[in-house]
mmCIF file of C-alpha atoms in Angstrom:
data_model
loop_
_atom_site.group_PDB
_atom_site.id
_atom_site.type_symbol
_atom_site.label_atom_id
_atom_site.label_comp_id
_atom_site.label_asym_id
_atom_site.label_seq_id
_atom_site.Cartn_x
_atom_site.Cartn_y
_atom_site.Cartn_z
ATOM 1 C CA UNK A 95 16.526 -5.996 -8.282
ATOM 2 C CA UNK A 96 16.750 -8.027 -5.025
ATOM 3 C CA UNK A 97 13.852 -10.261 -4.055
ATOM 4 C CA UNK A 98 11.410 -9.254 -1.334
ATOM 5 C CA UNK A 99 12.239 -10.920 2.000
ATOM 6 C CA UNK A 100 10.878 -11.342 5.527
ATOM 7 C CA UNK A 101 12.995 -8.331 6.516
ATOM 8 C CA UNK A 102 10.896 -5.778 4.592
ATOM 9 C CA UNK A 103 10.300 -2.691 6.723
ATOM 10 C CA UNK A 104 9.685 1.041 6.545
ATOM 11 C CA UNK A 105 7.213 2.541 4.079
ATOM 12 C CA UNK A 106 6.115 0.752 0.917
ATOM 13 C CA UNK A 107 3.962 3.392 -0.736
ATOM 14 C CA UNK A 108 0.985 2.243 -2.799
ATOM 15 C CA UNK A 109 1.758 4.119 -6.001
ATOM 16 C CA UNK A 110 -0.876 6.021 -7.951
ATOM 17 C CA UNK A 111 -1.358 5.510 -11.664
ATOM 18 C CA UNK A 112 -1.107 8.989 -13.246
ATOM 19 C CA UNK A 113 -3.416 9.716 -16.190
ATOM 20 C CA UNK A 114 -3.770 12.643 -18.541
ATOM 21 C CA UNK A 115 -7.058 14.548 -18.672
ATOM 22 C CA UNK A 116 -8.226 12.319 -21.526
ATOM 23 C CA UNK A 117 -7.504 9.095 -19.600
ATOM 24 C CA UNK A 118 -4.209 8.045 -21.180
ATOM 25 C CA UNK A 119 -1.259 6.853 -19.102
ATOM 26 C CA UNK A 120 0.931 9.805 -18.111
ATOM 27 C CA UNK A 121 4.422 8.316 -18.081
ATOM 28 C CA UNK A 122 6.215 11.617 -17.489
ATOM 29 C CA UNK A 123 4.159 12.086 -14.335
ATOM 30 C CA UNK A 124 4.972 8.490 -13.405
ATOM 31 C CA UNK A 125 8.646 9.457 -13.308
ATOM 32 C CA UNK A 126 7.904 12.551 -11.216
ATOM 33 C CA UNK A 127 5.771 10.507 -8.850
ATOM 34 C CA UNK A 128 8.521 7.939 -8.277
ATOM 35 C CA UNK A 129 10.990 10.724 -7.481
ATOM 36 C CA UNK A 130 8.436 12.320 -5.149
ATOM 37 C CA UNK A 131 7.973 9.095 -3.182
ATOM 38 C CA UNK A 132 11.670 8.295 -2.924
ATOM 39 C CA UNK A 133 12.612 11.848 -1.913
ATOM 40 C CA UNK A 134 10.138 11.535 0.961
ATOM 41 C CA UNK A 135 11.586 8.345 2.346
ATOM 42 C CA UNK A 136 9.779 5.450 0.692
ATOM 43 C CA UNK A 137 11.719 2.232 1.304
ATOM 44 C CA UNK A 138 9.675 0.405 -1.319
ATOM 45 C CA UNK A 139 6.854 0.872 -3.821
ATOM 46 C CA UNK A 140 3.767 -1.239 -4.438
ATOM 47 C CA UNK A 141 2.163 -0.948 -7.869
ATOM 48 C CA UNK A 142 -1.048 -2.218 -9.467
ATOM 49 C CA UNK A 143 -2.798 -2.046 -6.098
ATOM 50 C CA UNK A 144 -6.481 -1.467 -5.445
ATOM 51 C CA UNK A 145 -5.852 2.262 -4.976
ATOM 52 C CA UNK A 146 -3.658 2.325 -8.071
ATOM 53 C CA UNK A 147 -6.627 1.810 -10.431
ATOM 54 C CA UNK A 148 -5.089 -1.473 -11.585
ATOM 55 C CA UNK A 149 -8.527 -2.809 -12.508
ATOM 56 C CA UNK A 150 -8.846 -0.022 -15.105
ATOM 57 C CA UNK A 151 -5.667 -0.946 -16.994
ATOM 58 C CA UNK A 152 -5.234 -3.376 -19.847
ATOM 59 C CA UNK A 153 -2.503 -6.022 -19.544
ATOM 60 C CA UNK A 154 -0.401 -4.035 -22.020
ATOM 61 C CA UNK A 155 -0.875 -0.808 -20.056
ATOM 62 C CA UNK A 156 0.010 -2.590 -16.830
ATOM 63 C CA UNK A 157 3.287 -3.772 -18.309
ATOM 64 C CA UNK A 158 4.105 -0.340 -19.736
ATOM 65 C CA UNK A 159 3.406 1.299 -16.385
ATOM 66 C CA UNK A 160 5.351 -1.228 -14.297
ATOM 67 C CA UNK A 161 8.335 -1.083 -16.666
ATOM 68 C CA UNK A 162 8.375 2.704 -16.369
ATOM 69 C CA UNK A 163 8.286 2.478 -12.565
ATOM 70 C CA UNK A 164 11.109 -0.071 -12.510
ATOM 71 C CA UNK A 165 13.243 1.952 -14.887
ATOM 72 C CA UNK A 166 12.847 5.092 -12.788
ATOM 73 C CA UNK A 167 13.442 3.263 -9.499
ATOM 74 C CA UNK A 168 16.625 1.766 -10.988
ATOM 75 C CA UNK A 169 17.083 -0.807 -8.187
ATOM 76 C CA UNK A 170 17.055 1.825 -5.429
ATOM 77 C CA UNK A 171 14.138 0.237 -3.540
ATOM 78 C CA UNK A 172 12.082 -2.973 -3.895
ATOM 79 C CA UNK A 173 8.984 -2.856 -6.092
ATOM 80 C CA UNK A 174 6.020 -5.144 -5.384
ATOM 81 C CA UNK A 175 3.257 -5.643 -7.951
ATOM 82 C CA UNK A 176 -0.339 -6.644 -7.285
ATOM 83 C CA UNK A 177 -1.321 -9.754 -9.271
ATOM 84 C CA UNK A 178 -4.559 -10.751 -7.524
ATOM 85 C CA UNK A 179 -6.912 -12.769 -9.700
ATOM 86 C CA UNK A 180 -9.617 -15.397 -9.081
ATOM 87 C CA UNK A 181 -7.946 -17.574 -11.723
ATOM 88 C CA UNK A 182 -4.352 -18.747 -11.581
ATOM 89 C CA UNK A 183 -3.620 -18.516 -15.312
ATOM 90 C CA UNK A 184 -3.835 -14.715 -15.283
ATOM 91 C CA UNK A 185 -2.019 -14.513 -11.939
ATOM 92 C CA UNK A 186 0.838 -16.605 -13.313
ATOM 93 C CA UNK A 187 1.028 -14.512 -16.492
ATOM 94 C CA UNK A 188 1.070 -11.235 -14.540
ATOM 95 C CA UNK A 189 3.666 -12.586 -12.114
ATOM 96 C CA UNK A 190 5.980 -13.744 -14.875
ATOM 97 C CA UNK A 191 5.566 -10.421 -16.658
ATOM 98 C CA UNK A 192 6.470 -8.193 -13.705
ATOM 99 C CA UNK A 193 9.193 -10.466 -12.354
ATOM 100 C CA UNK A 194 10.856 -10.769 -15.772
ATOM 101 C CA UNK A 195 10.857 -6.970 -15.910
ATOM 102 C CA UNK A 196 12.596 -6.730 -12.527
ATOM 103 C CA UNK A 197 9.992 -6.579 -9.753
ATOM 104 C CA UNK A 198 10.957 -7.822 -6.279
ATOM 105 C CA UNK A 199 7.780 -9.732 -5.497
ATOM 106 C CA UNK A 200 4.012 -9.801 -5.906
ATOM 107 C CA UNK A 201 0.941 -9.233 -3.750
ATOM 108 C CA UNK A 202 -2.045 -11.580 -3.674
ATOM 109 C CA UNK A 203 -5.480 -10.941 -2.146
ATOM 110 C CA UNK A 204 -7.999 -13.793 -1.808
ATOM 111 C CA UNK A 205 -11.002 -13.870 -4.161
ATOM 112 C CA UNK A 206 -14.308 -12.901 -2.570
ATOM 113 C CA UNK A 207 -15.724 -16.409 -3.118
ATOM 114 C CA UNK A 208 -13.635 -17.879 -0.284
ATOM 115 C CA UNK A 209 -15.519 -18.279 2.966
ATOM 116 C CA UNK A 210 -13.910 -21.028 5.076
ATOM 117 C CA UNK A 211 -10.474 -21.584 6.565
ATOM 118 C CA UNK A 212 -9.314 -24.597 4.562
ATOM 119 C CA UNK A 213 -10.307 -23.167 1.144
ATOM 120 C CA UNK A 214 -8.358 -19.988 1.958
ATOM 121 C CA UNK A 215 -5.255 -21.993 2.861
ATOM 122 C CA UNK A 216 -5.685 -24.193 -0.222
ATOM 123 C CA UNK A 217 -6.004 -21.115 -2.417
ATOM 124 C CA UNK A 218 -2.673 -19.718 -1.256
ATOM 125 C CA UNK A 219 -0.985 -23.104 -1.568
ATOM 126 C CA UNK A 220 -2.175 -23.399 -5.164
ATOM 127 C CA UNK A 221 -1.286 -19.789 -5.926
ATOM 128 C CA UNK A 222 2.231 -20.404 -4.620
ATOM 129 C CA UNK A 223 2.537 -23.465 -6.860
ATOM 130 C CA UNK A 224 1.598 -21.400 -9.914
ATOM 131 C CA UNK A 225 3.970 -18.514 -9.237
ATOM 132 C CA UNK A 226 6.856 -20.783 -8.278
ATOM 133 C CA UNK A 227 9.715 -19.270 -6.294
ATOM 134 C CA UNK A 228 8.358 -15.717 -6.483
ATOM 135 C CA UNK A 229 8.063 -14.169 -3.003
ATOM 136 C CA UNK A 230 4.610 -12.846 -2.262
ATOM 137 C CA UNK A 231 2.692 -10.581 0.096
ATOM 138 C CA UNK A 232 -0.541 -11.933 1.556
ATOM 139 C CA UNK A 233 -3.049 -9.083 1.413
ATOM 140 C CA UNK A 234 -5.538 -9.296 4.268
ATOM 141 C CA UNK A 235 -8.169 -6.654 3.440
ATOM 142 C CA UNK A 236 -11.631 -7.906 4.457
ATOM 143 C CA UNK A 237 -13.342 -4.561 3.816
ATOM 144 C CA UNK A 238 -12.471 -4.858 0.113
ATOM 145 C CA UNK A 239 -12.421 -8.619 -0.448
ATOM 146 C CA UNK A 240 -15.195 -9.672 1.984
ATOM 147 C CA UNK A 241 -12.856 -12.478 3.067
ATOM 148 C CA UNK A 242 -11.953 -12.707 6.751
ATOM 149 C CA UNK A 243 -8.664 -14.550 7.267
ATOM 150 C CA UNK A 244 -8.250 -15.773 10.858
ATOM 151 C CA UNK A 245 -4.901 -15.597 12.627
ATOM 152 C CA UNK A 246 -4.671 -19.401 12.558
ATOM 153 C CA UNK A 247 -4.947 -19.455 8.755
ATOM 154 C CA UNK A 248 -2.369 -16.691 8.295
ATOM 155 C CA UNK A 249 -0.017 -18.585 10.609
ATOM 156 C CA UNK A 250 -0.627 -21.788 8.619
ATOM 157 C CA UNK A 251 0.275 -19.949 5.407
ATOM 158 C CA UNK A 252 3.471 -18.695 7.044
ATOM 159 C CA UNK A 253 4.416 -22.183 8.258
ATOM 160 C CA UNK A 254 3.469 -24.122 5.123
ATOM 161 C CA UNK A 255 4.332 -21.711 2.294
ATOM 162 C CA UNK A 256 7.917 -20.412 2.493
ATOM 163 C CA UNK A 257 7.450 -17.941 -0.373
ATOM 164 C CA UNK A 258 4.984 -15.918 1.734
ATOM 165 C CA UNK A 259 7.380 -13.318 3.142
ATOM 166 C CA UNK A 260 5.055 -10.453 4.107
ATOM 167 C CA UNK A 261 1.549 -9.797 5.389
ATOM 168 C CA UNK A 262 -0.190 -6.650 4.237
ATOM 169 C CA UNK A 263 -2.318 -6.166 7.307
ATOM 170 C CA UNK A 264 -5.467 -4.243 6.446
ATOM 171 C CA UNK A 265 -8.080 -5.673 8.758
ATOM 172 C CA UNK A 266 -10.141 -3.103 10.614
ATOM 173 C CA UNK A 267 -10.224 -3.344 13.583
ATOM 174 C CA UNK A 268 -7.219 -5.596 13.511
ATOM 175 C CA UNK A 269 -4.629 -4.535 16.057
ATOM 176 C CA UNK A 270 -5.247 -7.710 18.059
ATOM 177 C CA UNK A 271 -4.383 -9.733 14.951
ATOM 178 C CA UNK A 272 -0.869 -8.258 14.865
ATOM 179 C CA UNK A 273 -0.384 -9.031 18.561
ATOM 180 C CA UNK A 274 -1.640 -12.593 18.109
ATOM 181 C CA UNK A 275 0.564 -13.282 15.093
ATOM 182 C CA UNK A 276 3.688 -12.025 16.834
ATOM 183 C CA UNK A 277 2.854 -13.999 19.988
ATOM 184 C CA UNK A 278 2.105 -17.161 18.028
ATOM 185 C CA UNK A 279 5.378 -16.948 16.114
ATOM 186 C CA UNK A 280 7.345 -16.381 19.329
ATOM 187 C CA UNK A 281 5.649 -19.303 21.083
ATOM 188 C CA UNK A 282 6.030 -21.775 18.239
ATOM 189 C CA UNK A 283 9.447 -20.617 17.088
ATOM 190 C CA UNK A 284 8.115 -20.353 13.556
ATOM 191 C CA UNK A 285 9.318 -18.004 10.862
ATOM 192 C CA UNK A 286 8.832 -14.283 11.521
ATOM 193 C CA UNK A 287 7.605 -12.534 8.391
ATOM 194 C CA UNK A 288 7.275 -8.833 7.714
ATOM 195 C CA UNK A 289 3.995 -7.141 8.619
ATOM 196 C CA UNK A 290 3.282 -3.925 6.710
ATOM 197 C CA UNK A 291 -0.010 -2.139 7.332
ATOM 198 C CA UNK A 292 -2.595 -0.447 5.142
ATOM 199 C CA UNK A 293 -5.746 1.538 5.927
ATOM 200 C CA UNK A 294 -4.182 4.796 4.795
ATOM 201 C CA UNK A 295 -1.906 4.823 7.832
ATOM 202 C CA UNK A 296 -4.879 5.583 10.089
ATOM 203 C CA UNK A 297 -3.603 3.338 12.895
ATOM 204 C CA UNK A 298 0.114 3.418 12.172
ATOM 205 C CA UNK A 299 1.441 4.348 15.650
ATOM 206 C CA UNK A 300 -0.609 1.605 17.280
ATOM 207 C CA UNK A 301 0.334 -0.906 14.579
ATOM 208 C CA UNK A 302 4.048 -0.250 15.054
ATOM 209 C CA UNK A 303 3.547 -0.580 18.803
ATOM 210 C CA UNK A 304 1.923 -3.984 18.282
ATOM 211 C CA UNK A 305 4.864 -5.324 16.258
ATOM 212 C CA UNK A 306 4.301 -4.228 12.664
ATOM 213 C CA UNK A 307 7.388 -3.375 10.606
ATOM 214 C CA UNK A 308 5.955 -0.380 8.779
ATOM 215 C CA UNK A 309 3.314 0.702 6.301
ATOM 216 C CA UNK A 310 2.197 -0.459 2.872
ATOM 217 C CA UNK A 311 -0.413 2.090 1.948
ATOM 218 C CA UNK A 312 -0.978 5.417 0.272
ATOM 219 C CA UNK A 313 -1.361 8.958 1.561
ATOM 220 C CA UNK A 314 -0.733 12.272 -0.163
ATOM 221 C CA UNK A 315 1.923 13.005 2.490
ATOM 222 C CA UNK A 316 4.089 9.864 2.595
ATOM 223 C CA UNK A 317 6.557 11.705 4.811
ATOM 224 C CA UNK A 318 4.036 11.269 7.642
ATOM 225 C CA UNK A 319 4.465 7.501 7.490
ATOM 226 C CA UNK A 320 8.236 7.847 7.169
ATOM 227 C CA UNK A 321 8.484 10.057 10.250
ATOM 228 C CA UNK A 322 6.132 7.978 12.393
ATOM 229 C CA UNK A 323 8.060 4.778 11.660
ATOM 230 C CA UNK A 324 11.470 6.400 12.128
ATOM 231 C CA UNK A 325 10.662 8.139 15.417
ATOM 232 C CA UNK A 326 8.904 5.103 16.833
ATOM 233 C CA UNK A 327 11.844 2.841 15.984
ATOM 234 C CA UNK A 328 14.271 5.426 17.377
ATOM 235 C CA UNK A 329 12.573 5.116 20.780
ATOM 236 C CA UNK A 330 10.521 8.306 20.630
ATOM 237 C CA UNK A 331 6.876 7.195 20.309
ATOM 238 C CA UNK A 332 5.584 10.503 21.675
ATOM 239 C CA UNK A 333 7.226 12.469 18.863
ATOM 240 C CA UNK A 334 5.864 9.915 16.402
ATOM 241 C CA UNK A 335 2.377 10.396 17.837
ATOM 242 C CA UNK A 336 2.599 14.193 17.778
ATOM 243 C CA UNK A 337 3.495 14.176 14.085
ATOM 244 C CA UNK A 338 0.828 11.595 13.306
ATOM 245 C CA UNK A 339 -1.790 13.708 15.088
ATOM 246 C CA UNK A 340 -0.889 16.710 12.909
ATOM 247 C CA UNK A 341 -1.646 14.748 9.729
ATOM 248 C CA UNK A 342 -4.605 12.760 11.069
ATOM 249 C CA UNK A 343 -7.471 15.100 10.041
ATOM 250 C CA UNK A 344 -6.385 15.031 6.403
ATOM 251 C CA UNK A 345 -5.612 11.300 6.493
ATOM 252 C CA UNK A 346 -9.098 10.725 7.884
ATOM 253 C CA UNK A 347 -10.656 12.894 5.192
ATOM 254 C CA UNK A 348 -8.783 10.986 2.509
ATOM 255 C CA UNK A 349 -10.291 7.693 3.704
ATOM 256 C CA UNK A 350 -13.787 8.497 2.418
ATOM 257 C CA UNK A 351 -15.131 5.583 0.360
ATOM 258 C CA UNK A 352 -15.692 6.585 -3.244
ATOM 259 C CA UNK A 353 -13.788 9.871 -3.007
ATOM 260 C CA UNK A 354 -10.531 8.918 -1.299
ATOM 261 C CA UNK A 355 -8.503 8.440 -4.461
ATOM 262 C CA UNK A 356 -9.851 11.652 -5.985
ATOM 263 C CA UNK A 357 -8.755 13.493 -2.844
ATOM 264 C CA UNK A 358 -5.303 11.924 -2.902
ATOM 265 C CA UNK A 359 -4.759 12.720 -6.570
ATOM 266 C CA UNK A 360 -5.931 16.296 -6.074
ATOM 267 C CA UNK A 361 -3.351 16.825 -3.336
ATOM 268 C CA UNK A 362 -0.602 15.006 -5.221
ATOM 269 C CA UNK A 363 -1.209 17.263 -8.221
ATOM 270 C CA UNK A 364 -1.225 20.302 -5.940
ATOM 271 C CA UNK A 365 2.130 19.176 -4.545
ATOM 272 C CA UNK A 366 3.580 18.807 -8.046
ATOM 273 C CA UNK A 367 3.992 15.024 -7.935
ATOM 274 C CA UNK A 368 1.696 14.477 -10.923
ATOM 275 C CA UNK A 369 0.491 16.799 -13.668
ATOM 276 C CA UNK A 370 -3.216 16.040 -13.421
ATOM 277 C CA UNK A 371 -5.537 14.775 -10.670
ATOM 278 C CA UNK A 372 -7.520 12.837 -13.287
ATOM 279 C CA UNK A 373 -8.806 9.357 -12.528
ATOM 280 C CA UNK A 374 -9.748 6.954 -15.281
ATOM 281 C CA UNK A 375 -13.525 6.595 -15.442
ATOM 282 C CA UNK A 376 -15.606 5.469 -13.668
ATOM 283 C CA UNK A 377 -14.428 7.769 -10.921
ATOM 284 C CA UNK A 378 -15.524 10.097 -8.148
ATOM 285 C CA UNK A 379 -15.621 13.837 -8.753
ATOM 286 C CA UNK A 380 -14.745 16.440 -6.129
ATOM 287 C CA UNK A 381 -17.194 19.253 -5.549
ATOM 288 C CA UNK A 382 -16.290 22.844 -4.718
ATOM 289 C CA UNK A 383 -17.151 22.109 -1.111
ATOM 290 C CA UNK A 384 -14.847 19.083 -1.109
ATOM 291 C CA UNK A 385 -11.962 21.151 -2.455
ATOM 292 C CA UNK A 386 -12.582 23.953 0.045
ATOM 293 C CA UNK A 387 -12.470 21.428 2.903
ATOM 294 C CA UNK A 388 -9.260 19.879 1.591
ATOM 295 C CA UNK A 389 -7.597 23.274 1.332
ATOM 296 C CA UNK A 390 -8.665 24.162 4.876
ATOM 297 C CA UNK A 391 -7.268 20.895 6.234
ATOM 298 C CA UNK A 392 -3.977 21.403 4.387
ATOM 299 C CA UNK A 393 -3.655 24.913 5.821
ATOM 300 C CA UNK A 394 -4.316 23.709 9.355
ATOM 301 C CA UNK A 395 -1.896 20.815 8.898
ATOM 302 C CA UNK A 396 0.836 23.144 7.638
ATOM 303 C CA UNK A 397 0.354 25.445 10.624
ATOM 304 C CA UNK A 398 0.514 22.568 13.110
ATOM 305 C CA UNK A 399 3.667 21.106 11.545
ATOM 306 C CA UNK A 400 5.337 24.500 11.769
ATOM 307 C CA UNK A 401 4.461 24.619 15.469
ATOM 308 C CA UNK A 402 5.907 21.144 16.026
ATOM 309 C CA UNK A 403 9.159 21.997 14.273
#
């Protein structure tokens, strides 16, 4: 599989980890899920992410899952694996494991202990030394990591660490950060890396307008992200916005802390992408009221999309 590069663009879906009702890995559903994502326009997949329940898997399960993903993808799109770890020994072991199996690159978020600019930069320099020539995505997600990475530090990483090829932009609010990074790169003539955005696609039209290259996030309707990116890049931002607006109520609902993944898995199971909506415990549980609200939002979304088409 080709290595991840600065040219990454489109939609890199954060893949779920399907489980059976008793909490075992569901590898048949993993195959169905991969097909589901690719049929709906994913240009890449990201596995072992925070919304992929990576923290609930053993090392052996992680390898089994990633190998199954890679086998099903069969070199059709790049696959990025999350390897974030406070210690470099585990990060190196995970990186070697997924790259030996055929991944295209890895994603690294900073540990929550980092608080100042120079320690953040030093951390990424040391991480890059441990993983060698492996290309990596810098995950900037302060809401989850409690680490705020200033534009100046991200730019320093770009300039000093050539294996950093992509920023997963997940700051909130953070649109000004995209603008500043693009302006800084243009002014200095430094390397332009890919910027793919998270936050469930909640700000995708604005992010693309600010200079992002696409999305790296999850949503039960990945075709929304595909269509927004395609129409925006084709010079039709109004069509992109109209489609985005149709999906926005459900995307917003799916962003609830503690329940978001349960909502996404419920819809993915409803759509036939996975056999069961089960999460591995500990997990949130949907109530009857939650399910009724989801169904209402899906019905309204379906009606609006029919009107737009």
